[in-house]
XYZ file of C-alpha atoms in Angstrom:
528
model
C -6.991 -29.616 -11.422
C -9.297 -28.791 -8.839
C -10.069 -32.419 -8.488
C -6.554 -33.484 -8.144
C -5.887 -30.807 -5.668
C -8.650 -31.440 -3.556
C -7.765 -35.180 -3.574
C -4.224 -34.433 -2.608
C -5.526 -32.180 0.199
C -7.503 -34.981 1.711
C -5.033 -37.604 1.154
C -2.055 -35.903 2.871
C -3.898 -35.431 6.259
C -4.433 -39.276 6.449
C -1.918 -41.601 8.298
C 0.392 -43.589 6.366
C -1.694 -46.971 6.670
C -4.754 -45.047 5.456
C -2.681 -43.435 2.592
C -1.458 -46.974 1.129
C -5.117 -48.117 1.150
C -6.624 -44.825 -0.193
C -3.861 -44.674 -2.963
C -4.656 -48.055 -4.172
C -8.431 -47.115 -4.322
C -7.578 -43.809 -6.093
C -5.352 -45.567 -8.736
C -7.916 -48.461 -9.391
C -10.956 -46.026 -9.537
C -11.961 -45.800 -13.283
C -12.669 -42.045 -13.108
C -8.852 -41.379 -12.137
C -7.758 -43.008 -15.381
C -9.936 -40.807 -17.463
C -8.848 -37.790 -15.572
C -5.298 -38.629 -16.341
C -5.980 -39.232 -19.939
C -7.986 -35.685 -20.306
C -4.911 -33.994 -18.400
C -2.406 -35.682 -20.971
C -4.671 -34.210 -23.953
C -5.140 -30.703 -22.549
C -1.677 -30.214 -21.023
C -0.623 -27.618 -23.438
C -3.745 -25.753 -23.251
C -3.864 -25.473 -19.431
C -3.088 -22.337 -17.670
C 0.238 -21.802 -15.963
C -1.513 -22.203 -12.423
C -3.506 -25.560 -13.508
C -0.394 -26.871 -15.145
C 1.898 -26.644 -11.933
C -0.883 -27.536 -9.559
C -1.803 -30.713 -11.320
C 1.990 -31.676 -11.676
C 2.323 -30.858 -7.838
C -0.676 -32.997 -7.037
C 0.137 -36.082 -9.313
C 3.644 -36.388 -7.878
C 2.552 -36.296 -4.310
C -0.291 -38.663 -4.793
C 2.520 -41.040 -5.835
C 2.013 -41.340 -9.451
C 5.165 -43.051 -10.802
C 7.748 -40.419 -12.070
C 8.469 -42.394 -15.199
C 4.979 -42.220 -16.668
C 4.073 -40.646 -19.873
C 1.843 -38.112 -17.961
C 4.402 -36.846 -15.557
C 7.068 -36.597 -18.137
C 4.775 -34.764 -20.485
C 3.653 -32.231 -17.809
C 7.575 -31.501 -16.899
C 8.309 -30.833 -20.776
C 5.460 -28.563 -21.035
C 6.613 -26.689 -17.975
C 10.001 -26.454 -19.628
C 8.375 -24.765 -22.580
C 6.234 -22.416 -20.513
C 8.743 -21.519 -17.732
C 9.240 -18.079 -18.624
C 5.429 -17.387 -18.322
C 5.204 -18.730 -14.721
C 4.845 -15.982 -11.857
C 6.460 -16.067 -8.587
C 3.611 -18.376 -7.039
C 3.829 -20.956 -9.637
C 7.612 -20.990 -9.541
C 7.208 -21.728 -5.725
C 4.688 -24.505 -6.520
C 7.127 -25.932 -9.163
C 10.145 -25.654 -6.890
C 8.445 -27.724 -4.187
C 7.463 -30.497 -6.752
C 10.876 -30.711 -8.217
C 12.564 -30.901 -4.739
C 10.611 -34.199 -4.045
C 11.405 -35.810 -7.369
C 14.301 -38.123 -8.510
C 16.918 -36.801 -10.926
C 16.144 -37.462 -14.328
C 16.582 -35.881 -17.991
C 13.459 -33.587 -17.699
C 13.870 -32.916 -14.051
C 17.466 -31.927 -14.405
C 16.629 -29.842 -17.305
C 13.614 -27.932 -15.683
C 15.950 -27.503 -12.408
C 18.724 -25.871 -14.696
C 15.968 -23.625 -16.451
C 14.554 -22.671 -13.042
C 18.101 -21.698 -11.786
C 18.424 -19.039 -14.625
C 15.044 -17.878 -14.027
C 15.590 -17.351 -10.376
C 18.975 -15.560 -11.135
C 17.209 -13.049 -13.325
C 14.160 -12.442 -11.179
C 15.865 -12.606 -7.571
C 15.108 -8.997 -6.581
C 11.353 -9.649 -7.095
C 10.925 -12.694 -4.589
C 9.621 -11.026 -1.331
C 8.181 -14.061 0.384
C 10.187 -16.138 2.677
C 7.978 -19.016 1.978
C 8.768 -18.852 -1.873
C 12.459 -18.213 -1.317
C 12.609 -21.551 0.948
C 11.015 -23.540 -1.743
C 13.465 -22.252 -4.285
C 16.436 -23.060 -2.012
C 15.304 -26.791 -1.479
C 14.767 -27.099 -5.279
C 17.996 -25.712 -6.392
C 20.032 -27.639 -3.485
C 23.554 -28.020 -2.688
C 24.610 -27.970 -6.471
C 23.424 -24.348 -6.887
C 26.296 -22.068 -7.642
C 27.740 -20.279 -4.539
C 26.931 -16.817 -6.029
C 23.280 -17.847 -6.286
C 23.246 -19.089 -2.756
C 24.403 -15.918 -1.663
C 21.770 -13.752 -3.435
C 19.116 -16.270 -1.848
C 20.723 -15.490 1.421
C 20.763 -11.809 0.878
C 16.957 -12.001 -0.428
C 15.863 -13.886 2.726
C 17.726 -11.384 4.995
C 16.023 -8.647 3.466
C 12.608 -10.030 4.621
C 13.927 -11.573 7.988
C 12.134 -9.036 10.210
C 8.945 -10.824 8.780
C 9.979 -14.330 10.064
C 7.435 -16.421 11.360
C 7.955 -19.523 13.513
C 6.753 -21.976 10.806
C 9.102 -20.387 8.373
C 11.840 -20.563 10.877
C 11.451 -24.329 11.154
C 11.313 -24.928 7.293
C 14.464 -22.474 6.849
C 16.516 -25.080 8.700
C 15.674 -27.714 6.210
C 16.100 -25.255 3.302
C 19.531 -24.365 4.189
C 20.410 -27.898 4.919
C 19.150 -28.938 1.389
C 21.691 -26.222 -0.060
C 24.404 -27.154 2.377
C 24.847 -23.677 3.028
C 25.663 -22.264 6.444
C 24.304 -18.748 6.675
C 24.717 -17.697 10.307
C 22.623 -14.688 10.432
C 19.519 -16.638 8.949
C 20.323 -19.526 11.439
C 20.765 -17.231 14.435
C 17.444 -15.531 13.681
C 15.539 -18.946 13.119
C 17.036 -20.294 16.215
C 15.579 -17.313 18.164
C 12.371 -17.756 16.798
C 12.319 -21.503 17.522
C 13.418 -21.057 21.071
C 10.521 -18.658 21.719
C 8.010 -21.245 20.495
C 9.772 -24.607 21.375
C 6.680 -26.059 23.194
C 4.953 -25.863 19.701
C 7.789 -27.704 17.736
C 6.426 -31.419 16.464
C 8.651 -34.442 17.598
C 9.757 -35.012 14.041
C 10.779 -31.337 13.552
C 12.983 -31.568 16.557
C 14.998 -34.466 15.118
C 15.050 -32.584 11.724
C 16.635 -29.454 13.100
C 19.348 -31.368 15.094
C 20.113 -33.230 11.773
C 20.296 -29.959 9.833
C 22.479 -28.454 12.488
C 24.997 -31.216 12.028
C 24.623 -31.155 8.101
C 25.237 -27.461 8.200
C 28.006 -27.789 11.259
C 26.025 -25.232 13.111
C 26.570 -25.254 16.696
C 24.361 -23.238 19.083
C 24.303 -24.425 22.658
C 21.348 -22.177 23.587
C 19.120 -23.881 20.788
C 20.111 -27.369 21.633
C 19.504 -26.657 25.234
C 16.171 -25.341 24.690
C 15.011 -28.360 22.817
C 16.542 -30.675 25.287
C 14.798 -28.836 28.112
C 11.512 -28.882 26.341
C 11.995 -32.887 25.728
C 13.110 -33.219 29.203
C 10.229 -31.467 30.777
C 7.688 -33.379 28.558
C 9.581 -37.005 28.763
C 6.386 -38.321 30.197
C 4.691 -37.789 26.628
C 7.419 -39.366 24.691
C 7.875 -42.911 23.921
C 11.293 -44.270 24.908
C 12.208 -45.108 21.037
C 11.517 -41.205 20.556
C 13.967 -40.215 23.296
C 16.556 -42.693 21.764
C 16.230 -40.760 18.523
C 16.716 -37.556 20.102
C 19.770 -38.519 22.148
C 21.198 -40.161 19.164
C 20.676 -36.897 17.129
C 22.402 -34.976 20.290
C 25.193 -37.428 20.276
C 26.148 -36.659 16.427
C 26.490 -32.847 17.478
C 28.686 -33.940 20.480
C 25.942 -32.070 22.754
C 25.408 -33.882 26.305
C 21.573 -33.318 27.548
C 22.672 -34.392 31.038
C 19.155 -34.294 32.606
C 17.478 -36.148 29.686
C 20.045 -38.721 30.143
C 19.281 -39.053 33.868
C 15.510 -39.378 32.980
C 16.059 -41.970 30.303
C 18.664 -44.015 32.519
C 15.632 -44.182 35.059
C 13.247 -45.376 32.117
C 15.780 -48.379 31.095
C 16.087 -49.491 34.650
C 12.179 -49.603 34.934
C 11.450 -51.253 31.719
C 14.629 -52.833 30.104
C 12.509 -55.110 28.033
C 12.158 -52.574 25.250
C 16.104 -52.642 24.659
C 16.422 -54.766 21.376
C 19.847 -55.016 19.659
C 19.048 -51.889 17.675
C 18.303 -49.761 20.690
C 20.975 -51.364 22.675
C 23.660 -50.420 20.000
C 22.386 -46.693 19.940
C 22.515 -46.389 23.795
C 25.928 -47.764 23.812
C 26.930 -45.259 21.500
C 25.331 -42.362 22.889
C 26.635 -43.053 26.317
C 30.260 -43.777 25.646
C 30.531 -40.932 22.886
C 29.301 -38.146 25.357
C 31.093 -40.054 28.276
C 28.098 -40.241 30.553
C 27.859 -42.232 33.598
C 24.486 -41.954 35.272
C 24.565 -40.164 38.759
C 22.242 -42.794 40.224
C 21.533 -46.420 39.756
C 24.795 -46.646 37.621
C 25.601 -50.179 38.537
C 22.111 -51.456 38.011
C 22.040 -49.451 34.657
C 25.168 -51.129 33.277
C 24.253 -54.621 34.554
C 21.002 -54.069 32.500
C 23.061 -53.114 29.411
C 25.248 -55.908 30.069
C 22.509 -58.567 30.382
C 20.912 -57.228 27.370
C 24.304 -57.831 25.444
C 24.432 -61.212 26.547
C 20.892 -62.022 25.331
C 21.760 -60.664 21.901
C 24.958 -62.419 21.428
C 23.419 -64.960 19.095
C 22.133 -62.466 16.658
C 24.970 -59.833 16.828
C 27.381 -59.444 14.254
C 31.003 -59.395 14.839
C 31.379 -55.754 13.953
C 28.616 -54.941 16.227
C 29.772 -56.923 19.119
C 33.023 -55.283 19.016
C 31.463 -51.980 19.016
C 29.393 -52.848 21.950
C 32.303 -53.994 23.820
C 34.372 -50.975 22.987
C 31.555 -48.626 23.972
C 31.278 -50.337 27.488
C 35.163 -50.375 27.699
C 35.359 -46.403 27.134
C 33.065 -46.082 30.116
C 35.223 -48.323 32.268
C 33.007 -51.443 32.246
C 34.198 -54.899 31.253
C 31.352 -57.101 30.114
C 33.044 -60.405 30.820
C 30.994 -62.983 29.142
C 30.675 -60.727 25.943
C 34.466 -60.139 26.146
C 35.250 -63.857 26.027
C 33.262 -64.303 23.044
C 35.000 -61.347 21.167
C 38.355 -62.653 22.277
C 37.580 -65.993 20.915
C 36.544 -64.556 17.472
C 39.490 -62.602 17.485
C 41.888 -65.793 18.258
C 40.152 -67.441 15.212
C 40.553 -64.314 12.751
C 37.129 -63.944 12.514
C 37.110 -60.231 13.161
C 39.199 -59.487 9.988
C 37.149 -57.316 7.722
C 37.344 -55.587 4.239
C 40.031 -52.857 4.179
C 37.757 -49.751 4.785
C 36.870 -51.233 8.326
C 39.935 -52.708 8.824
C 41.675 -49.658 10.451
C 38.655 -48.628 12.782
C 38.235 -52.245 14.008
C 41.882 -52.747 14.729
C 41.752 -49.526 16.862
C 38.808 -50.497 18.617
C 40.087 -53.999 19.518
C 43.358 -52.230 20.649
C 41.435 -50.207 23.045
C 39.429 -53.126 24.326
C 42.560 -55.043 25.106
C 43.936 -51.943 26.953
C 40.827 -51.563 28.986
C 41.074 -55.318 29.970
C 44.501 -54.795 31.268
C 44.436 -51.297 32.896
C 40.640 -51.278 33.963
C 41.257 -54.711 35.581
C 40.877 -54.529 39.423
C 44.024 -56.372 39.757
C 46.289 -53.819 37.975
C 48.475 -51.781 40.116
C 50.352 -48.603 39.398
C 53.707 -49.461 37.813
C 56.851 -47.913 39.671
C 58.399 -47.028 36.327
C 56.801 -46.318 33.041
C 58.778 -46.679 30.108
C 58.559 -43.475 27.853
C 60.027 -42.633 24.468
C 60.641 -38.833 23.162
C 59.288 -38.950 19.522
C 60.554 -35.667 18.451
C 62.321 -32.528 19.598
C 60.227 -30.629 17.380
C 56.613 -29.819 18.416
C 53.821 -29.156 15.887
C 52.831 -25.718 14.923
C 49.727 -25.713 17.197
C 51.920 -26.779 20.251
C 54.455 -23.976 19.635
C 52.718 -21.487 22.063
C 52.322 -24.091 24.700
C 56.161 -24.862 24.586
C 57.451 -21.226 24.560
C 54.936 -20.631 27.698
C 56.509 -23.719 29.551
C 60.104 -22.315 28.752
C 59.334 -19.161 30.023
C 57.390 -20.523 33.300
C 59.814 -23.113 34.100
C 62.988 -21.810 32.976
C 64.107 -24.082 30.183
C 63.429 -27.069 28.006
C 65.183 -29.362 30.452
C 62.269 -28.790 32.793
C 59.783 -30.799 30.830
C 59.525 -33.520 28.206
C 57.615 -33.036 24.851
C 56.105 -35.622 22.677
C 56.229 -38.323 24.857
C 55.133 -41.922 23.665
C 53.875 -44.066 26.288
C 52.960 -47.845 26.441
C 49.584 -48.916 25.052
C 50.195 -46.706 22.139
C 49.230 -43.515 24.263
C 50.929 -40.174 23.525
C 51.246 -36.901 25.809
C 52.118 -33.403 24.357
C 54.278 -32.459 27.451
C 55.203 -34.157 30.787
C 56.622 -32.513 33.970
C 57.730 -33.652 37.232
C 57.120 -32.389 40.717
C 58.434 -32.966 44.320
C 55.925 -34.898 46.566
C 54.743 -31.497 47.982
C 53.856 -30.095 44.462
C 55.641 -27.040 45.222
C 58.551 -27.531 42.899
C 59.065 -28.716 39.345
C 62.256 -31.064 38.998
C 64.385 -31.302 35.951
C 63.162 -34.241 33.847
C 66.640 -35.795 33.751
C 66.909 -35.664 37.735
C 63.487 -37.341 38.118
C 64.153 -39.972 35.638
C 67.636 -40.998 37.330
C 65.778 -41.486 40.593
C 62.365 -42.999 39.977
C 60.518 -42.465 43.139
C 56.825 -43.050 44.035
C 56.790 -39.582 45.631
C 57.721 -37.725 42.597
C 54.367 -36.410 40.881
C 54.196 -36.628 37.113
C 51.831 -34.109 35.081
C 50.681 -34.967 31.749
C 49.590 -32.118 29.493
C 46.932 -32.946 26.711
C 46.203 -30.336 24.134
C 43.056 -31.451 22.749
C 40.624 -29.950 20.001
C 37.348 -28.567 20.989
C 35.612 -31.508 19.247
C 37.173 -33.841 21.900
C 34.988 -32.253 24.520
C 31.095 -32.176 24.860
C 29.685 -29.106 23.135
C 29.993 -25.710 25.243
C 31.758 -27.506 28.103
C 34.964 -29.004 29.295
C 33.540 -32.384 29.824
C 35.703 -34.767 27.908
C 34.158 -37.076 25.187
C 34.409 -40.811 25.588
C 38.095 -41.511 23.981
C 39.611 -38.527 25.774
C 38.096 -39.439 29.178
C 39.473 -43.037 28.356
C 42.821 -41.788 28.024
C 42.810 -39.572 30.789
C 41.556 -42.425 32.984
C 44.276 -44.720 31.732
C 46.989 -42.157 32.251
C 45.972 -41.855 36.079
C 46.364 -45.461 36.113
C 49.773 -45.196 34.642
C 50.812 -42.666 37.664
C 50.193 -39.327 35.842
C 48.175 -36.495 36.790
C 46.311 -35.370 33.606
C 45.877 -31.694 32.864
C 43.250 -31.292 29.698
C 43.367 -28.200 28.063
C 41.182 -26.868 24.999
C 43.768 -25.821 22.625
C 41.789 -23.358 20.659
C 40.974 -21.270 23.700
C 44.732 -21.581 24.839
C 45.577 -20.287 21.414
C 43.367 -17.150 21.883
C 45.163 -16.271 24.986
C 47.969 -13.649 25.002
C 51.479 -14.874 25.878
C 51.340 -13.539 29.400
C 47.812 -14.972 30.115
C 49.132 -18.403 28.689
C 52.031 -18.425 31.112
C 49.617 -17.484 34.040
C 47.051 -20.028 32.965
C 49.562 -22.888 32.898
C 51.008 -21.755 36.266
C 47.602 -22.099 37.844
C 47.117 -25.553 36.370
C 50.439 -26.689 37.504
C 50.273 -25.633 41.038
C 46.479 -26.074 41.587
C 44.980 -28.461 43.841
C 42.496 -29.408 40.875
C 45.598 -30.739 38.696
C 45.997 -33.601 41.261
C 42.225 -34.627 41.690
C 40.547 -37.562 40.114
C 36.831 -36.345 39.634
C 36.124 -38.431 36.442
C 33.190 -40.778 37.016
C 33.587 -44.489 35.985
C 32.053 -47.911 36.741
C 35.162 -49.778 37.133
C 34.523 -50.556 40.705
C 31.606 -52.502 39.491
C 33.985 -54.918 37.794
């Protein structure tokens, strides 16, 4: 056992390349085979500590799981499970967490779960509890997850920084979001953010995504750290971090600016894989660089053109769609895409058909509305879908009735061309002082009439912790502006939390405020 454990300790500190070489030497060494044979013979006579540490070392050295030796040790662990103390249980849990499911592993995990239920009150070490959480995983019953949570909370005052990092991964393994534990871990990580290894940064963000845990302070601290040390990181590492932020809907603005500069200084590293990630991140987070935006998008455009010979149809569609969301039309790639569409080469299996049809429809809408030759129509054909609004818009409807004096002063559930839909529409005079009855505004279409479109969007349509719309919503706002509407975006969740009086006052400010008629959204349309 000492020999195997020491071998593992030396082995784990090597680089991946060194590990591959040393692993071959270890397995081919004649003494290793003899050691394994002796271990197989003595398995049932070993102490409990030697038993679990030997299994741990063999598994982590890469001895195949289906070998007689590993399977024998698993069976002996089952037989002696009740004899294991808490330390041995912790080691065994760590080992099982890294193994594939098979008959013996599943049986041992089931036995371990029963043992944990009986001994839960005796576990006082957060490190041991983390190992148990990883081992039992998402299939553990909810009551046991809650017991483990309570056991951790009893010891939370002794939480160390390394344990805070590991706890994120342990909770993610269990698919169990414990806000008290996560908040305590987040605080500890923020205090020691400069000591977080890069790989751990990514794992933390991925765990937050798995657990649907949204902590703007934590994300900002991580982003600020990467931002302040960006000169240390490889561009591909920054791409990984930005991609993890994108899945959370979090926009690290300063880091995006820094990355934009890195791309403009050295565009050669943008291969197809990196390009697609960059396009996805920038479009989803609706981020247009504050400086050198035209140079940046021309680089992306040029890189896309170079990749056309190796890009798949779906990837080409996603790339053009991403640029379209940002208001940029990559003409050559667009021509290639439309040629494929005309030949029905974009037709895919049913699981991708709907998504691809939506993206292609958006691309064609961008071609028309974002074209420099497009002019605002004098009249937009609209259609009322229904006189009944959905339950989550009932409060807004009642507030508008109280504010404006009746249902005849606004239109609801409005369907526009290009498959766009708005929740409510009102018309105002040219001075923006008076709201006009909808019928009167329709009877006398006049360019001086100001039309307001209200969009009540979910929080997920905005970048986390901000009122900055994400890509699809920002594109819709831009296109409605092109059609002559002044768009008012409202986070519906926050609106629902207002009192009735507060909701009326809020809409009043939105309708009569100068901000309702400004066009602050940055795009790159003028570059086309």
